[in-house]
CSV table of C-alpha atoms (C1' of nucleotides) in Angstrom, one decimal:
chain,number,residue,atom,x,y,z
A,1,MET,CA,4.5,40.4,1.2
A,2,ALA,CA,4.3,38.3,-2.0
A,3,THR,CA,7.2,40.3,-3.3
A,4,GLU,CA,9.2,39.7,-0.2
A,5,ARG,CA,8.5,36.0,-0.4
A,6,ARG,CA,9.6,35.9,-4.0
A,7,GLN,CA,12.8,37.6,-3.2
A,8,ASN,CA,13.5,35.3,-0.3
A,9,SER,CA,12.8,32.3,-2.5
A,10,LEU,CA,15.2,33.6,-5.1
A,11,LEU,CA,17.9,34.4,-2.6
A,12,SER,CA,17.6,31.0,-1.0
A,13,ASN,CA,17.0,29.1,-4.3
A,14,ALA,CA,13.9,27.6,-2.6
A,15,LEU,CA,11.7,25.3,-4.7
A,16,PRO,CA,8.4,27.1,-5.5
A,17,LEU,CA,5.2,25.6,-4.1
A,18,ASP,CA,4.0,24.5,-7.5
A,19,PHE,CA,6.9,22.1,-7.7
A,20,PHE,CA,4.9,20.0,-5.2
A,21,GLN,CA,1.6,20.4,-7.0
A,22,ASP,CA,2.0,17.2,-9.1
A,23,ASP,CA,1.5,13.6,-8.4
A,24,VAL,CA,3.4,12.3,-5.4
A,25,LEU,CA,4.9,9.4,-7.4
A,26,ARG,CA,6.6,12.0,-9.7
A,27,VAL,CA,7.6,14.4,-7.0
A,28,ALA,CA,9.0,11.9,-4.5
A,29,PRO,CA,12.1,10.8,-6.5
A,30,LEU,CA,12.8,14.4,-7.5
A,31,LEU,CA,13.4,15.3,-3.9
A,32,LEU,CA,16.4,13.0,-3.6
A,33,GLY,CA,19.6,15.1,-3.6
A,34,LYS,CA,17.8,18.3,-3.0
A,35,TYR,CA,18.5,20.3,0.2
A,36,LEU,CA,16.3,20.3,3.2
A,37,VAL,CA,16.9,23.7,4.9
A,38,ARG,CA,16.0,24.6,8.5
A,39,LYS,CA,16.5,28.1,9.9
A,40,LEU,CA,16.2,28.1,13.7
A,41,SER,CA,14.9,31.0,15.6
A,42,ASN,CA,18.4,32.0,16.6
A,43,GLY,CA,19.4,32.3,13.0
A,44,ALA,CA,21.4,29.1,12.7
A,45,ILE,CA,20.9,27.2,9.5
A,46,LYS,CA,21.0,23.5,9.0
A,47,ARG,CA,21.1,22.3,5.4
A,48,SER,CA,21.6,18.8,4.1
A,49,LYS,CA,20.7,16.6,1.1
A,50,ILE,CA,17.6,14.5,1.2
A,51,ILE,CA,18.5,10.9,0.6
A,52,GLU,CA,15.5,8.8,1.6
A,53,VAL,CA,11.7,9.5,1.2
A,54,GLU,CA,8.4,7.6,0.9
A,55,ALA,CA,5.2,8.4,-1.0
A,56,TYR,CA,1.7,8.0,0.5
A,57,ARG,CA,-1.0,8.3,-2.1
A,58,GLY,CA,-4.7,8.8,-1.7
A,59,GLU,CA,-7.6,7.3,0.3
A,60,GLU,CA,-7.2,3.9,-1.4
A,61,ASP,CA,-3.6,3.5,-0.1
A,62,LEU,CA,-4.1,1.6,3.2
A,63,ALA,CA,-0.7,2.8,4.4
A,64,CYS,CA,-1.7,6.4,3.9
A,65,HIS,CA,-3.3,8.2,6.9
A,66,ALA,CA,-6.0,9.5,4.5
A,67,SER,CA,-7.3,6.0,4.1
A,68,LYS,CA,-9.3,6.9,7.2
A,69,GLY,CA,-10.8,9.8,5.3
A,70,LYS,CA,-10.6,13.5,6.2
A,71,THR,CA,-10.1,13.9,9.9
A,72,LYS,CA,-8.6,16.6,12.1
A,73,ARG,CA,-5.2,14.9,11.7
A,74,THR,CA,-5.3,14.2,8.0
A,75,GLU,CA,-6.9,17.5,6.9
A,76,VAL,CA,-3.6,19.0,5.8
A,77,MET,CA,-3.0,16.1,3.4
A,78,TYR,CA,-6.1,17.4,1.5
A,79,TRP,CA,-4.6,20.8,0.9
A,80,GLN,CA,-2.6,21.7,-2.1
A,81,GLY,CA,1.1,20.6,-2.6
A,82,GLY,CA,3.7,22.6,-0.7
A,83,HIS,CA,2.1,22.4,2.7
A,84,ILE,CA,3.9,20.7,5.6
A,85,TYR,CA,2.3,17.8,7.4
A,86,VAL,CA,3.7,16.9,10.7
A,87,TYR,CA,2.2,14.3,13.0
A,88,PHE,CA,3.2,12.7,16.3
A,89,ILE,CA,3.7,9.0,16.7
A,90,TYR,CA,4.8,6.3,19.2
A,91,GLY,CA,4.4,8.8,22.0
A,92,MET,CA,7.7,10.4,21.2
A,93,TYR,CA,8.4,11.2,17.6
A,94,TYR,CA,7.3,13.7,15.0
A,95,MET,CA,7.3,12.7,11.3
A,96,LEU,CA,7.9,15.4,8.6
A,97,ASN,CA,5.9,15.1,5.4
A,98,ILE,CA,5.5,17.4,2.4
A,99,VAL,CA,2.0,17.5,0.9
A,100,THR,CA,1.9,17.0,-2.9
A,101,GLY,CA,-0.7,17.2,-5.6
A,102,LYS,CA,-3.8,19.3,-6.0
A,103,GLU,CA,-6.3,20.3,-3.4
A,104,HIS,CA,-8.7,17.5,-2.3
A,105,CYS,CA,-6.2,14.8,-3.4
A,106,PRO,CA,-4.6,13.6,-0.2
A,107,GLN,CA,-0.9,12.8,-0.8
A,108,ALA,CA,2.3,13.3,1.0
A,109,ILE,CA,6.0,12.5,1.0
A,110,LEU,CA,7.6,11.3,4.3
A,111,ILE,CA,11.1,12.7,4.6
A,112,ARG,CA,13.0,9.8,6.2
A,113,SER,CA,16.7,10.8,5.9
A,114,THR,CA,19.2,13.4,5.0
A,115,GLU,CA,23.0,12.9,4.6
A,116,GLU,CA,23.4,14.2,8.2
A,117,VAL,CA,20.6,12.3,9.9
A,118,LYS,CA,19.2,8.8,9.1
A,119,GLY,CA,15.7,7.9,10.2
A,120,PRO,CA,12.5,10.1,10.3
A,121,GLY,CA,12.2,10.3,14.1
A,122,ARG,CA,15.8,11.3,14.6
A,123,LEU,CA,15.5,13.7,11.7
A,124,THR,CA,12.8,15.9,13.2
A,125,LYS,CA,14.6,15.9,16.5
A,126,PHE,CA,17.8,17.1,14.8
A,127,TYR,CA,16.1,19.8,12.8
A,128,GLU,CA,13.8,20.8,15.6
A,129,ILE,CA,10.6,20.2,13.7
A,130,ASP,CA,7.4,19.7,15.7
A,131,LYS,CA,3.7,20.1,15.5
A,132,THR,CA,3.9,23.8,15.1
A,133,PHE,CA,4.9,23.3,11.5
A,134,ASN,CA,1.8,21.4,10.6
A,135,GLY,CA,-0.3,23.2,8.1
A,136,LYS,CA,2.3,25.8,7.2
A,137,VAL,CA,3.9,26.0,3.7
A,138,LEU,CA,7.6,25.4,2.9
A,139,SER,CA,9.2,28.8,2.8
A,140,PRO,CA,12.2,30.7,4.2
A,141,GLU,CA,9.9,32.9,6.3
A,142,ASN,CA,8.5,29.8,8.0
A,143,GLY,CA,12.0,28.5,8.7
A,144,LEU,CA,11.7,25.4,6.6
A,145,TRP,CA,12.1,24.9,2.9
A,146,ILE,CA,13.7,22.8,0.2
A,147,GLU,CA,16.4,24.1,-2.2
A,148,ASN,CA,17.0,23.0,-5.7
A,149,ASN,CA,20.0,21.0,-6.8
A,150,LEU,CA,20.6,20.2,-10.4
A,151,GLU,CA,22.8,17.2,-9.7
A,152,LYS,CA,21.3,14.0,-11.0
A,153,VAL,CA,20.8,11.4,-8.3
A,154,GLU,CA,20.7,7.7,-8.8
A,155,TYR,CA,18.2,5.8,-6.7
A,156,TYR,CA,16.5,2.6,-6.0
A,157,THR,CA,13.1,1.8,-4.7
A,158,THR,CA,11.7,-0.7,-2.0
A,159,PRO,CA,8.4,-1.2,-0.2
A,160,ARG,CA,7.7,1.3,2.5
A,161,ILE,CA,8.9,0.7,6.1
A,162,GLY,CA,6.6,-0.1,9.0
A,163,VAL,CA,3.3,-0.6,7.1
A,164,GLU,CA,2.8,-4.3,7.4
A,165,TYR,CA,-0.9,-3.7,8.2
A,166,ALA,CA,-1.5,-2.2,4.7
A,167,LYS,CA,-2.4,-5.5,3.0
A,168,GLU,CA,-1.5,-5.4,-0.7
A,169,TRP,CA,-0.4,-1.8,-0.4
A,170,LYS,CA,2.5,-2.7,1.7
A,171,LEU,CA,4.2,-4.1,-1.4
A,172,LYS,CA,4.1,-0.9,-3.4
A,173,PRO,CA,7.7,0.2,-4.2
A,174,TRP,CA,7.2,3.7,-2.9
A,175,ARG,CA,10.3,4.1,-0.8
A,176,TYR,CA,13.0,6.0,-2.7
A,177,VAL,CA,16.6,5.8,-1.6
A,178,ALA,CA,19.5,7.7,-3.1
A,179,LYS,CA,22.5,5.6,-4.0
A,180,ASN,CA,26.0,6.5,-2.9
A,181,TYR,CA,25.1,8.3,0.3
A,182,TRP,CA,25.1,5.4,2.7
B,1,DG,C1',-15.0,6.9,28.4
B,2,DC,C1',-11.8,3.2,27.2
B,3,DG,C1',-8.8,0.0,24.6
B,4,DT,C1',-5.8,-0.5,20.8
B,5,DC,C1',-2.1,0.6,18.0
B,6,DG,C1',1.2,3.2,15.3
B,7,DA,C1',4.9,6.0,8.4
B,8,DT,C1',10.3,4.8,15.4
B,9,DC,C1',14.3,4.3,18.1
B,10,DT,C1',17.2,2.5,21.6
B,11,DA,C1',19.0,-0.5,24.8
B,12,DC,C1',19.2,-5.2,26.6
C,1,DT,C1',13.2,-8.2,21.1
C,2,DA,C1',10.9,-5.4,24.3
C,3,DG,C1',9.9,-1.0,26.2
C,4,DA,C1',9.0,3.9,26.0
C,5,DT,C1',4.9,6.9,25.7
C,6,DC,C1',0.6,9.5,24.0
C,7,DG,C1',-2.7,11.1,20.6
C,8,DA,C1',-5.9,9.5,17.0
C,9,DC,C1',-9.3,6.6,16.1
C,10,DG,C1',-13.1,3.2,16.7
C,11,DC,C1',-16.5,1.5,19.5
C,12,DG,C1',-20.3,2.0,22.3
DNA sequence: GCGTCGATCTAC
DNA sequence: TAGATCGACGCG
């Protein structure tokens, strides 16, 4: 099983889970330009460069769901980096996040856009990602992973979108946007 | 149990 | 700029 996973990872060039087990502010910009890959149950593969992400960091960050502490919904954020955190919002959209950091340190990266699809709600719809991915790890056998890309990507930062309620935390420049893809 | 509101998107 | 639409959360 572990061998099979390693082989799959090599074949697919998937990023290993320990890539995500570092501070979210270091990992988030590194995801820009890398490939989000989704293998559907019918075998079809969708693969596109990530061009926009946001970092959510710890219980102190009022924009982060973990600011409410560990609950049924936020539990996955406390797991170690490489897990998938998907939640439902506005009664109709799923948001795709990648957990980062070590166990017990709630952090995650919201994947907002790829070259193909702009916007986090439209993204999960396009890649057919829903609640069933919540708590799984990024891997080819789970049908969702991220592939490396050595290309260097230029980016800029801005405050995060849609977190007006987060007091001084709304100003943190934790949205990362790749240049030259818009 | 009930009211509020959200890491969004679309159409008017 | 409002409406869709529902689960998580806080309050009691």
